[in-house]
PDB file of C-alpha atoms and ligand atoms in Angstrom:
ATOM      1  CA  UNK A   1     109.447  95.500  91.309  1.00 81.00           C
ATOM      2  CA  UNK A   2     106.320  96.781  93.003  1.00 83.00           C
ATOM      3  CA  UNK A   3     106.146  97.127  96.756  1.00 93.00           C
ATOM      4  CA  UNK A   4     102.375  96.950  96.983  1.00 96.00           C
ATOM      5  CA  UNK A   5     100.097  93.906  96.860  1.00 98.00           C
ATOM      6  CA  UNK A   6      96.371  94.507  96.580  1.00 98.00           C
ATOM      7  CA  UNK A   7      94.975  90.972  96.394  1.00 98.00           C
ATOM      8  CA  UNK A   8      95.543  88.069  98.789  1.00 98.00           C
ATOM      9  CA  UNK A   9      93.681  85.614 101.014  1.00 98.00           C
ATOM     10  CA  UNK A  10      93.685  84.435 104.612  1.00 98.00           C
ATOM     11  CA  UNK A  11      91.998  81.464 106.246  1.00 98.00           C
ATOM     12  CA  UNK A  12      88.860  83.580 106.614  1.00 98.00           C
ATOM     13  CA  UNK A  13      88.256  82.399 103.032  1.00 98.00           C
ATOM     14  CA  UNK A  14      90.448  79.912 101.182  1.00 98.00           C
ATOM     15  CA  UNK A  15      93.944  80.969 102.225  1.00 98.00           C
ATOM     16  CA  UNK A  16      95.940  78.858 104.668  1.00 97.00           C
ATOM     17  CA  UNK A  17      97.436  81.592 106.908  1.00 98.00           C
ATOM     18  CA  UNK A  18      95.650  83.658 109.556  1.00 98.00           C
ATOM     19  CA  UNK A  19      95.119  87.343 108.685  1.00 98.00           C
ATOM     20  CA  UNK A  20      98.002  88.349 111.003  1.00 98.00           C
ATOM     21  CA  UNK A  21     100.288  85.745 109.419  1.00 98.00           C
ATOM     22  CA  UNK A  22      99.441  87.081 105.953  1.00 98.00           C
ATOM     23  CA  UNK A  23     100.495  90.567 107.072  1.00 98.00           C
ATOM     24  CA  UNK A  24     103.716  89.228 108.634  1.00 98.00           C
ATOM     25  CA  UNK A  25     104.607  87.386 105.468  1.00 98.00           C
ATOM     26  CA  UNK A  26     103.908  90.400 103.271  1.00 98.00           C
ATOM     27  CA  UNK A  27     105.997  92.605 105.567  1.00 98.00           C
ATOM     28  CA  UNK A  28     108.927  90.219 105.566  1.00 97.00           C
ATOM     29  CA  UNK A  29     108.815  90.090 101.776  1.00 96.00           C
ATOM     30  CA  UNK A  30     109.057  93.866 101.432  1.00 96.00           C
ATOM     31  CA  UNK A  31     105.410  94.777 100.847  1.00 97.00           C
ATOM     32  CA  UNK A  32     104.733  98.386 101.890  1.00 96.00           C
ATOM     33  CA  UNK A  33     101.010  98.565 101.072  1.00 97.00           C
ATOM     34  CA  UNK A  34      98.832  95.498 101.516  1.00 98.00           C
ATOM     35  CA  UNK A  35      95.144  94.790 100.909  1.00 98.00           C
ATOM     36  CA  UNK A  36      93.606  91.619 102.321  1.00 98.00           C
ATOM     37  CA  UNK A  37      90.852  90.542  99.913  1.00 98.00           C
ATOM     38  CA  UNK A  38      89.132  87.445 101.232  1.00 98.00           C
ATOM     39  CA  UNK A  39      86.317  85.949  99.170  1.00 98.00           C
ATOM     40  CA  UNK A  40      82.866  87.236 100.172  1.00 98.00           C
ATOM     41  CA  UNK A  41      83.928  88.006 103.756  1.00 98.00           C
ATOM     42  CA  UNK A  42      85.490  90.925 105.642  1.00 98.00           C
ATOM     43  CA  UNK A  43      86.012  89.154 108.961  1.00 98.00           C
ATOM     44  CA  UNK A  44      89.820  89.091 108.740  1.00 98.00           C
ATOM     45  CA  UNK A  45      90.276  92.839 108.272  1.00 98.00           C
ATOM     46  CA  UNK A  46      90.396  93.909 111.929  1.00 98.00           C
ATOM     47  CA  UNK A  47      93.082  91.366 112.811  1.00 98.00           C
ATOM     48  CA  UNK A  48      95.118  92.187 109.711  1.00 98.00           C
ATOM     49  CA  UNK A  49      94.836  95.944 110.224  1.00 98.00           C
ATOM     50  CA  UNK A  50      95.929  95.653 113.869  1.00 98.00           C
ATOM     51  CA  UNK A  51      98.997  93.636 112.868  1.00 98.00           C
ATOM     52  CA  UNK A  52      99.837  96.059 110.058  1.00 98.00           C
ATOM     53  CA  UNK A  53      99.628  98.964 112.522  1.00 98.00           C
ATOM     54  CA  UNK A  54     102.134  97.225 114.827  1.00 98.00           C
ATOM     55  CA  UNK A  55     104.496  96.908 111.878  1.00 97.00           C
ATOM     56  CA  UNK A  56     103.837 100.469 110.696  1.00 96.00           C
ATOM     57  CA  UNK A  57     102.726  99.123 107.350  1.00 97.00           C
ATOM     58  CA  UNK A  58      99.959 100.634 105.231  1.00 97.00           C
ATOM     59  CA  UNK A  59      96.877  98.431 105.111  1.00 98.00           C
ATOM     60  CA  UNK A  60      93.879  98.676 102.776  1.00 98.00           C
ATOM     61  CA  UNK A  61      90.532  97.082 103.626  1.00 98.00           C
ATOM     62  CA  UNK A  62      89.601  94.719 100.812  1.00 98.00           C
ATOM     63  CA  UNK A  63      87.220  91.996  99.711  1.00 99.00           C
ATOM     64  CA  UNK A  64      86.799  89.800  96.616  1.00 99.00           C
ATOM     65  CA  UNK A  65      83.148  89.325  95.678  1.00 98.00           C
ATOM     66  CA  UNK A  66      81.927  86.338  93.643  1.00 98.00           C
ATOM     67  CA  UNK A  67      79.655  87.446  90.789  1.00 98.00           C
ATOM     68  CA  UNK A  68      77.617  85.720  88.127  1.00 98.00           C
ATOM     69  CA  UNK A  69      77.529  87.749  84.910  1.00 98.00           C
ATOM     70  CA  UNK A  70      75.746  86.097  81.984  1.00 97.00           C
ATOM     71  CA  UNK A  71      77.099  82.515  82.173  1.00 95.00           C
ATOM     72  CA  UNK A  72      80.434  83.570  83.674  1.00 97.00           C
ATOM     73  CA  UNK A  73      81.712  83.644  87.241  1.00 97.00           C
ATOM     74  CA  UNK A  74      83.679  86.849  87.831  1.00 98.00           C
ATOM     75  CA  UNK A  75      85.541  88.158  90.832  1.00 98.00           C
ATOM     76  CA  UNK A  76      85.259  91.826  91.763  1.00 99.00           C
ATOM     77  CA  UNK A  77      87.815  93.120  94.232  1.00 99.00           C
ATOM     78  CA  UNK A  78      86.740  96.022  96.426  1.00 99.00           C
ATOM     79  CA  UNK A  79      89.563  98.213  97.773  1.00 98.00           C
ATOM     80  CA  UNK A  80      89.301 100.741 100.584  1.00 98.00           C
ATOM     81  CA  UNK A  81      85.833  99.506 101.446  1.00 98.00           C
ATOM     82  CA  UNK A  82      84.071 100.219 104.712  1.00 98.00           C
ATOM     83  CA  UNK A  83      83.493  96.770 106.245  1.00 98.00           C
ATOM     84  CA  UNK A  84      80.809  98.212 108.533  1.00 98.00           C
ATOM     85  CA  UNK A  85      78.624  99.473 105.682  1.00 98.00           C
ATOM     86  CA  UNK A  86      75.346  97.597 106.168  1.00 98.00           C
ATOM     87  CA  UNK A  87      74.415  96.942 102.507  1.00 98.00           C
ATOM     88  CA  UNK A  88      77.898  95.479 101.955  1.00 98.00           C
ATOM     89  CA  UNK A  89      77.715  93.341 105.098  1.00 98.00           C
ATOM     90  CA  UNK A  90      74.233  92.066 104.228  1.00 98.00           C
ATOM     91  CA  UNK A  91      75.195  91.548 100.615  1.00 98.00           C
ATOM     92  CA  UNK A  92      78.237  89.452 101.553  1.00 98.00           C
ATOM     93  CA  UNK A  93      76.107  87.444 103.970  1.00 98.00           C
ATOM     94  CA  UNK A  94      73.726  86.631 101.131  1.00 97.00           C
ATOM     95  CA  UNK A  95      76.599  85.648  98.809  1.00 97.00           C
ATOM     96  CA  UNK A  96      78.038  83.319 101.470  1.00 97.00           C
ATOM     97  CA  UNK A  97      74.703  81.784 102.337  1.00 95.00           C
ATOM     98  CA  UNK A  98      74.551  79.387  99.382  1.00 94.00           C
ATOM     99  CA  UNK A  99      78.027  77.925  99.924  1.00 97.00           C
ATOM    100  CA  UNK A 100      77.198  75.082 102.297  1.00 97.00           C
ATOM    101  CA  UNK A 101      74.391  73.757 100.123  1.00 96.00           C
ATOM    102  CA  UNK A 102      76.594  74.049  97.059  1.00 98.00           C
ATOM    103  CA  UNK A 103      79.352  72.136  98.863  1.00 98.00           C
ATOM    104  CA  UNK A 104      76.926  69.362  99.773  1.00 98.00           C
ATOM    105  CA  UNK A 105      75.835  69.098  96.158  1.00 98.00           C
ATOM    106  CA  UNK A 106      79.452  68.991  95.017  1.00 98.00           C
ATOM    107  CA  UNK A 107      80.018  66.180  97.479  1.00 98.00           C
ATOM    108  CA  UNK A 108      76.981  64.278  96.164  1.00 98.00           C
ATOM    109  CA  UNK A 109      78.247  64.651  92.605  1.00 97.00           C
ATOM    110  CA  UNK A 110      81.686  63.371  93.611  1.00 98.00           C
ATOM    111  CA  UNK A 111      80.085  60.446  95.463  1.00 98.00           C
ATOM    112  CA  UNK A 112      78.251  59.583  92.232  1.00 97.00           C
ATOM    113  CA  UNK A 113      81.657  59.584  90.541  1.00 95.00           C
ATOM    114  CA  UNK A 114      82.922  57.120  93.159  1.00 96.00           C
ATOM    115  CA  UNK A 115      84.553  59.398  95.750  1.00 97.00           C
ATOM    116  CA  UNK A 116      82.598  59.425  99.003  1.00 96.00           C
ATOM    117  CA  UNK A 117      82.706  61.587 102.140  1.00 97.00           C
ATOM    118  CA  UNK A 118      84.232  64.620 100.488  1.00 98.00           C
ATOM    119  CA  UNK A 119      82.084  67.230 102.251  1.00 98.00           C
ATOM    120  CA  UNK A 120      83.135  65.946 105.687  1.00 97.00           C
ATOM    121  CA  UNK A 121      86.729  65.877 104.525  1.00 98.00           C
ATOM    122  CA  UNK A 122      86.678  69.344 102.952  1.00 98.00           C
ATOM    123  CA  UNK A 123      84.978  71.053 105.865  1.00 97.00           C
ATOM    124  CA  UNK A 124      87.972  70.178 108.067  1.00 97.00           C
ATOM    125  CA  UNK A 125      90.063  72.375 105.772  1.00 98.00           C
ATOM    126  CA  UNK A 126      87.642  75.304 106.030  1.00 98.00           C
ATOM    127  CA  UNK A 127      88.673  77.401 109.011  1.00 97.00           C
ATOM    128  CA  UNK A 128      85.502  79.459 108.410  1.00 95.00           C
ATOM    129  CA  UNK A 129      82.849  76.810 107.647  1.00 93.00           C
ATOM    130  CA  UNK A 130      80.456  79.381 106.088  1.00 93.00           C
ATOM    131  CA  UNK A 131      83.083  80.044 103.459  1.00 97.00           C
ATOM    132  CA  UNK A 132      83.627  76.480 102.287  1.00 98.00           C
ATOM    133  CA  UNK A 133      84.685  76.475  98.652  1.00 98.00           C
ATOM    134  CA  UNK A 134      86.365  74.517  95.928  1.00 98.00           C
ATOM    135  CA  UNK A 135      89.872  75.120  97.295  1.00 98.00           C
ATOM    136  CA  UNK A 136      88.987  73.267 100.509  1.00 98.00           C
ATOM    137  CA  UNK A 137      87.667  70.379  98.429  1.00 98.00           C
ATOM    138  CA  UNK A 138      90.885  70.397  96.441  1.00 98.00           C
ATOM    139  CA  UNK A 139      93.075  70.329  99.560  1.00 98.00           C
ATOM    140  CA  UNK A 140      91.142  67.413 100.962  1.00 98.00           C
ATOM    141  CA  UNK A 141      91.261  65.451  97.699  1.00 98.00           C
ATOM    142  CA  UNK A 142      95.046  65.917  97.609  1.00 97.00           C
ATOM    143  CA  UNK A 143      95.342  64.732 101.211  1.00 97.00           C
ATOM    144  CA  UNK A 144      93.157  61.721 100.444  1.00 97.00           C
ATOM    145  CA  UNK A 145      95.513  60.805  97.607  1.00 97.00           C
ATOM    146  CA  UNK A 146      93.214  61.431  94.637  1.00 97.00           C
ATOM    147  CA  UNK A 147      95.529  63.924  92.933  1.00 97.00           C
ATOM    148  CA  UNK A 148      99.089  65.133  93.363  1.00 95.00           C
ATOM    149  CA  UNK A 149      98.236  68.808  93.876  1.00 95.00           C
ATOM    150  CA  UNK A 150      95.431  71.351  94.104  1.00 95.00           C
ATOM    151  CA  UNK A 151      95.781  72.398  90.479  1.00 94.00           C
ATOM    152  CA  UNK A 152      95.273  68.811  89.257  1.00 96.00           C
ATOM    153  CA  UNK A 153      92.160  68.431  91.429  1.00 97.00           C
ATOM    154  CA  UNK A 154      90.643  71.508  89.787  1.00 96.00           C
ATOM    155  CA  UNK A 155      91.436  70.264  86.290  1.00 96.00           C
ATOM    156  CA  UNK A 156      90.120  66.780  86.965  1.00 97.00           C
ATOM    157  CA  UNK A 157      87.120  67.401  89.232  1.00 98.00           C
ATOM    158  CA  UNK A 158      86.190  70.992  89.975  1.00 97.00           C
ATOM    159  CA  UNK A 159      85.861  72.985  86.749  1.00 95.00           C
ATOM    160  CA  UNK A 160      82.922  73.204  84.291  1.00 92.00           C
ATOM    161  CA  UNK A 161      82.103  69.827  82.829  1.00 92.00           C
ATOM    162  CA  UNK A 162      83.946  67.815  85.508  1.00 96.00           C
ATOM    163  CA  UNK A 163      82.232  65.493  88.018  1.00 95.00           C
ATOM    164  CA  UNK A 164      82.411  67.760  91.092  1.00 97.00           C
ATOM    165  CA  UNK A 165      81.419  70.990  89.356  1.00 97.00           C
ATOM    166  CA  UNK A 166      78.084  72.436  90.443  1.00 97.00           C
ATOM    167  CA  UNK A 167      76.883  75.649  88.777  1.00 95.00           C
ATOM    168  CA  UNK A 168      76.094  78.391  91.247  1.00 97.00           C
ATOM    169  CA  UNK A 169      74.383  81.784  91.211  1.00 97.00           C
ATOM    170  CA  UNK A 170      76.552  84.435  92.918  1.00 98.00           C
ATOM    171  CA  UNK A 171      75.909  88.184  93.321  1.00 98.00           C
ATOM    172  CA  UNK A 172      74.955  90.290  90.315  1.00 98.00           C
ATOM    173  CA  UNK A 173      77.602  92.612  88.894  1.00 98.00           C
ATOM    174  CA  UNK A 174      75.328  95.570  89.658  1.00 99.00           C
ATOM    175  CA  UNK A 175      74.944  94.603  93.317  1.00 98.00           C
ATOM    176  CA  UNK A 176      78.628  93.793  93.899  1.00 99.00           C
ATOM    177  CA  UNK A 177      79.841  97.086  92.421  1.00 99.00           C
ATOM    178  CA  UNK A 178      77.023  98.953  94.187  1.00 98.00           C
ATOM    179  CA  UNK A 179      77.993  97.560  97.608  1.00 98.00           C
ATOM    180  CA  UNK A 180      81.664  98.409  97.059  1.00 99.00           C
ATOM    181  CA  UNK A 181      81.076 101.951  95.805  1.00 98.00           C
ATOM    182  CA  UNK A 182      78.335 102.582  98.376  1.00 98.00           C
ATOM    183  CA  UNK A 183      80.817 101.760 101.119  1.00 98.00           C
ATOM    184  CA  UNK A 184      83.294 104.272  99.704  1.00 98.00           C
ATOM    185  CA  UNK A 185      85.479 101.687  97.960  1.00 98.00           C
ATOM    186  CA  UNK A 186      86.962 101.161  94.518  1.00 98.00           C
ATOM    187  CA  UNK A 187      85.772  98.272  92.348  1.00 99.00           C
ATOM    188  CA  UNK A 188      88.449  96.314  90.500  1.00 99.00           C
ATOM    189  CA  UNK A 189      87.837  93.560  87.946  1.00 99.00           C
ATOM    190  CA  UNK A 190      90.086  90.756  89.227  1.00 98.00           C
ATOM    191  CA  UNK A 191      92.268  88.540  87.004  1.00 98.00           C
ATOM    192  CA  UNK A 192      90.459  89.228  83.693  1.00 98.00           C
ATOM    193  CA  UNK A 193      92.706  86.800  81.824  1.00 98.00           C
ATOM    194  CA  UNK A 194      91.080  83.912  83.661  1.00 97.00           C
ATOM    195  CA  UNK A 195      87.708  84.663  82.073  1.00 98.00           C
ATOM    196  CA  UNK A 196      89.201  84.286  78.611  1.00 97.00           C
ATOM    197  CA  UNK A 197      90.781  80.869  79.215  1.00 93.00           C
ATOM    198  CA  UNK A 198      89.382  77.348  79.385  1.00 86.00           C
ATOM    199  CA  UNK A 199      85.998  75.860  78.638  1.00 83.00           C
ATOM    200  CA  UNK A 200      83.055  78.289  78.188  1.00 85.00           C
ATOM    201  CA  UNK A 201      85.449  81.219  78.362  1.00 95.00           C
ATOM    202  CA  UNK A 202      84.586  84.643  76.947  1.00 97.00           C
ATOM    203  CA  UNK A 203      85.980  85.986  73.688  1.00 97.00           C
ATOM    204  CA  UNK A 204      87.276  89.495  73.035  1.00 97.00           C
ATOM    205  CA  UNK A 205      83.854  90.839  72.071  1.00 98.00           C
ATOM    206  CA  UNK A 206      82.310  89.680  75.351  1.00 98.00           C
ATOM    207  CA  UNK A 207      85.292  91.029  77.327  1.00 98.00           C
ATOM    208  CA  UNK A 208      84.683  94.447  75.739  1.00 98.00           C
ATOM    209  CA  UNK A 209      80.978  94.254  76.576  1.00 98.00           C
ATOM    210  CA  UNK A 210      81.892  93.354  80.152  1.00 98.00           C
ATOM    211  CA  UNK A 211      84.303  96.286  80.414  1.00 98.00           C
ATOM    212  CA  UNK A 212      81.662  98.681  79.069  1.00 98.00           C
ATOM    213  CA  UNK A 213      79.151  97.437  81.642  1.00 98.00           C
ATOM    214  CA  UNK A 214      81.734  97.381  84.447  1.00 99.00           C
ATOM    215  CA  UNK A 215      82.720 101.003  83.718  1.00 98.00           C
ATOM    216  CA  UNK A 216      79.117 102.158  83.368  1.00 98.00           C
ATOM    217  CA  UNK A 217      78.326 100.700  86.780  1.00 98.00           C
ATOM    218  CA  UNK A 218      81.222 102.673  88.280  1.00 98.00           C
ATOM    219  CA  UNK A 219      84.020 100.058  88.163  1.00 98.00           C
ATOM    220  CA  UNK A 220      87.344 101.907  88.273  1.00 98.00           C
ATOM    221  CA  UNK A 221      90.216  99.470  87.797  1.00 98.00           C
ATOM    222  CA  UNK A 222      91.420  96.343  86.062  1.00 98.00           C
ATOM    223  CA  UNK A 223      93.831  93.891  87.645  1.00 98.00           C
ATOM    224  CA  UNK A 224      96.693  93.913  85.180  1.00 98.00           C
ATOM    225  CA  UNK A 225      99.468  92.208  87.154  1.00 98.00           C
ATOM    226  CA  UNK A 226      98.228  89.119  89.022  1.00 97.00           C
ATOM    227  CA  UNK A 227      99.591  85.692  89.828  1.00 95.00           C
ATOM    228  CA  UNK A 228      97.441  84.098  87.123  1.00 94.00           C
ATOM    229  CA  UNK A 229      98.514  86.368  84.227  1.00 97.00           C
ATOM    230  CA  UNK A 230     101.441  85.759  81.902  1.00 96.00           C
ATOM    231  CA  UNK A 231     103.723  88.711  81.014  1.00 97.00           C
ATOM    232  CA  UNK A 232     101.929  88.849  77.637  1.00 98.00           C
ATOM    233  CA  UNK A 233      98.648  89.267  79.496  1.00 98.00           C
ATOM    234  CA  UNK A 234     100.088  92.182  81.517  1.00 98.00           C
ATOM    235  CA  UNK A 235     100.425  94.006  78.197  1.00 98.00           C
ATOM    236  CA  UNK A 236      97.094  92.779  76.840  1.00 98.00           C
ATOM    237  CA  UNK A 237      95.156  94.011  79.875  1.00 98.00           C
ATOM    238  CA  UNK A 238      97.173  97.212  80.214  1.00 98.00           C
ATOM    239  CA  UNK A 239      95.821  98.010  76.726  1.00 98.00           C
ATOM    240  CA  UNK A 240      92.253  97.209  77.781  1.00 98.00           C
ATOM    241  CA  UNK A 241      92.696  99.457  80.822  1.00 98.00           C
ATOM    242  CA  UNK A 242      93.908 102.277  78.586  1.00 98.00           C
ATOM    243  CA  UNK A 243      91.092 101.760  76.066  1.00 98.00           C
ATOM    244  CA  UNK A 244      88.411 101.805  78.770  1.00 98.00           C
ATOM    245  CA  UNK A 245      90.046 104.544  80.827  1.00 98.00           C
ATOM    246  CA  UNK A 246      90.470 102.272  83.840  1.00 98.00           C
ATOM    247  CA  UNK A 247      93.159 102.380  86.492  1.00 98.00           C
ATOM    248  CA  UNK A 248      95.410  99.326  86.868  1.00 98.00           C
ATOM    249  CA  UNK A 249      95.777  97.146  89.931  1.00 98.00           C
ATOM    250  CA  UNK A 250      98.298  94.599  90.982  1.00 98.00           C
ATOM    251  CA  UNK A 251      98.154  91.708  93.431  1.00 98.00           C
ATOM    252  CA  UNK A 252      99.628  88.284  93.959  1.00 97.00           C
ATOM    253  CA  UNK A 253      96.319  86.477  94.731  1.00 98.00           C
ATOM    254  CA  UNK A 254      98.388  84.622  97.304  1.00 98.00           C
ATOM    255  CA  UNK A 255      96.562  81.753  99.080  1.00 97.00           C
ATOM    256  CA  UNK A 256      99.331  80.027 101.000  1.00 96.00           C
ATOM    257  CA  UNK A 257     102.988  79.027 100.963  1.00 95.00           C
ATOM    258  CA  UNK A 258     103.647  76.524  98.213  1.00 88.00           C
ATOM    259  CA  UNK A 259     100.169  76.740  96.707  1.00 88.00           C
ATOM    260  CA  UNK A 260      99.965  79.978  94.775  1.00 78.00           C
ATOM    261  CA  UNK A 261     101.327  80.982  91.388  1.00 81.00           C
ATOM    262  CA  UNK A 262     103.040  83.879  93.103  1.00 91.00           C
ATOM    263  CA  UNK A 263     104.103  84.636  96.615  1.00 95.00           C
ATOM    264  CA  UNK A 264     103.386  88.055  98.077  1.00 95.00           C
ATOM    265  CA  UNK A 265     105.564  91.001  97.174  1.00 90.00           C
ATOM    266  CA  UNK A 266     108.186  91.383  94.452  1.00 86.00           C
ATOM    267  CA  UNK A 267     105.510  91.628  91.787  1.00 93.00           C
ATOM    268  CA  UNK A 268     106.637  92.816  88.376  1.00 95.00           C
ATOM    269  CA  UNK A 269     106.032  96.490  87.551  1.00 96.00           C
ATOM    270  CA  UNK A 270     102.846  97.540  85.799  1.00 97.00           C
ATOM    271  CA  UNK A 271     103.396  98.287  82.104  1.00 97.00           C
ATOM    272  CA  UNK A 272     104.346 101.940  81.591  1.00 97.00           C
ATOM    273  CA  UNK A 273     101.038 102.937  80.015  1.00 98.00           C
ATOM    274  CA  UNK A 274      99.176 101.983  83.223  1.00 98.00           C
ATOM    275  CA  UNK A 275      97.852 104.419  85.803  1.00 98.00           C
ATOM    276  CA  UNK A 276      98.107 102.638  89.135  1.00 98.00           C
ATOM    277  CA  UNK A 277      95.026 102.360  91.331  1.00 98.00           C
ATOM    278  CA  UNK A 278      97.348 103.254  94.200  1.00 96.00           C
ATOM    279  CA  UNK A 279      96.914 106.907  93.141  1.00 95.00           C
ATOM    280  CA  UNK A 280      93.346 106.902  94.402  1.00 95.00           C
ATOM    281  CA  UNK A 281      93.921 104.952  97.624  1.00 94.00           C
ATOM    282  CA  UNK A 282      94.602 107.403 100.399  1.00 69.00           C
TER     283      UNK A 282
HETATM  284  P1  AMP B 301      84.897  78.982  94.797  1.00 62.17           P
HETATM  285  O1  AMP B 301      84.677  80.418  95.209  1.00 62.17           O
HETATM  286  O2  AMP B 301      84.508  78.001  95.857  1.00 62.17           O
HETATM  287  O3  AMP B 301      84.312  78.672  93.452  1.00 62.17           O
HETATM  288  O4  AMP B 301      86.472  78.796  94.664  1.00 62.17           O
HETATM  289  C1  AMP B 301      87.197  79.657  93.830  1.00 62.17           C
HETATM  290  C2  AMP B 301      88.662  79.554  94.198  1.00 62.17           C
HETATM  291  O5  AMP B 301      89.196  78.352  93.715  1.00 62.17           O
HETATM  292  C3  AMP B 301      89.501  80.631  93.557  1.00 62.17           C
HETATM  293  O6  AMP B 301      89.488  81.806  94.321  1.00 62.17           O
HETATM  294  C4  AMP B 301      90.859  80.011  93.575  1.00 62.17           C
HETATM  295  O7  AMP B 301      91.425  80.151  94.857  1.00 62.17           O
HETATM  296  C5  AMP B 301      90.556  78.558  93.358  1.00 62.17           C
HETATM  297  N1  AMP B 301      90.700  78.136  91.940  1.00 62.17           N
HETATM  298  C6  AMP B 301      89.825  78.352  90.938  1.00 62.17           C
HETATM  299  N2  AMP B 301      90.252  77.776  89.795  1.00 62.17           N
HETATM  300  C7  AMP B 301      91.441  77.194  90.101  1.00 62.17           C
HETATM  301  C8  AMP B 301      92.389  76.411  89.356  1.00 62.17           C
HETATM  302  N3  AMP B 301      92.198  76.125  88.074  1.00 62.17           N
HETATM  303  N4  AMP B 301      93.482  75.972  90.016  1.00 62.17           N
HETATM  304  C9  AMP B 301      93.676  76.242  91.332  1.00 62.17           C
HETATM  305  N5  AMP B 301      92.807  76.962  92.076  1.00 62.17           N
HETATM  306  C10 AMP B 301      91.722  77.426  91.468  1.00 62.17           C
HETATM  307 MN1   MN B 302      90.550  81.671  96.234  1.00 62.17          MN
HETATM  308 MN1   MN B 303      89.610  85.338  92.258  1.00 62.17          MN
HETATM  309 MN1   MN B 304      91.628  85.949  94.951  1.00 62.17          MN
END
């Protein structure tokens, strides 16, 4: 079992716990090195770092940037970033800026499908209103009795081709990696298995093209062990990491008790062929 977790969320994005609560939970579950990686926002890092210091736990500044590459939405995790680096701060501000309008359009689409008032409902679940996203919609739609859980809301309403799905233009891959590296951080391609599943997913050829481009731009690591991968995918992506000379990362992608595929900590070991990204985090 690994005692580090390099991908999780607080209520600064779409997690349910405060940054300090995330650190407490990780600590109590045996995590020794933790990165908080909120979507498109670094506002939780100070609180999390302060709590980690009290617990004498190693903390890594992180972020998870939303990217549009070709027709795909990708997530790029930045580890050991400098949250004060201006191009990163401005870049994240620009990525966040479209979220409210997108949420209003999602709400209009859902109203057309017969479910009204979803924006007002969802915004109550967004602790940070600038970071409203699909997870907040999903939580509200569960509360309002439209589906039994968050997962079902996504499948029924919030993914490509469903009534509440609104296409959106996020950061470019070049910009996201540039901001991360410019700030002194390490760029990690998050949960690659997710891009190869479901409607409009990428095939192996496109995944290879992505990994070539990601590496050329300075991307250093691939998330091999994550809450959304099966054990078969750990092996599959360990092989991609080896082929493309990338380091391997590992994180739960925890969002809240009872909601995530995996809780923090006690993550399975990386396959033996992997070189852990931990080696390059000081
Ligand atoms: P957004 O950035 O608003 O598009 O929301 C993306 C977030 O939605 C992801 O980070 C996950 O937390 C969540 N998500 C995406 N797809 C699913 C799914 N199929 N089931 C549950 N949560 C999902
Ligand atoms: Mn999320
Ligand atoms: Mn993600
Ligand atoms: Mn995530």
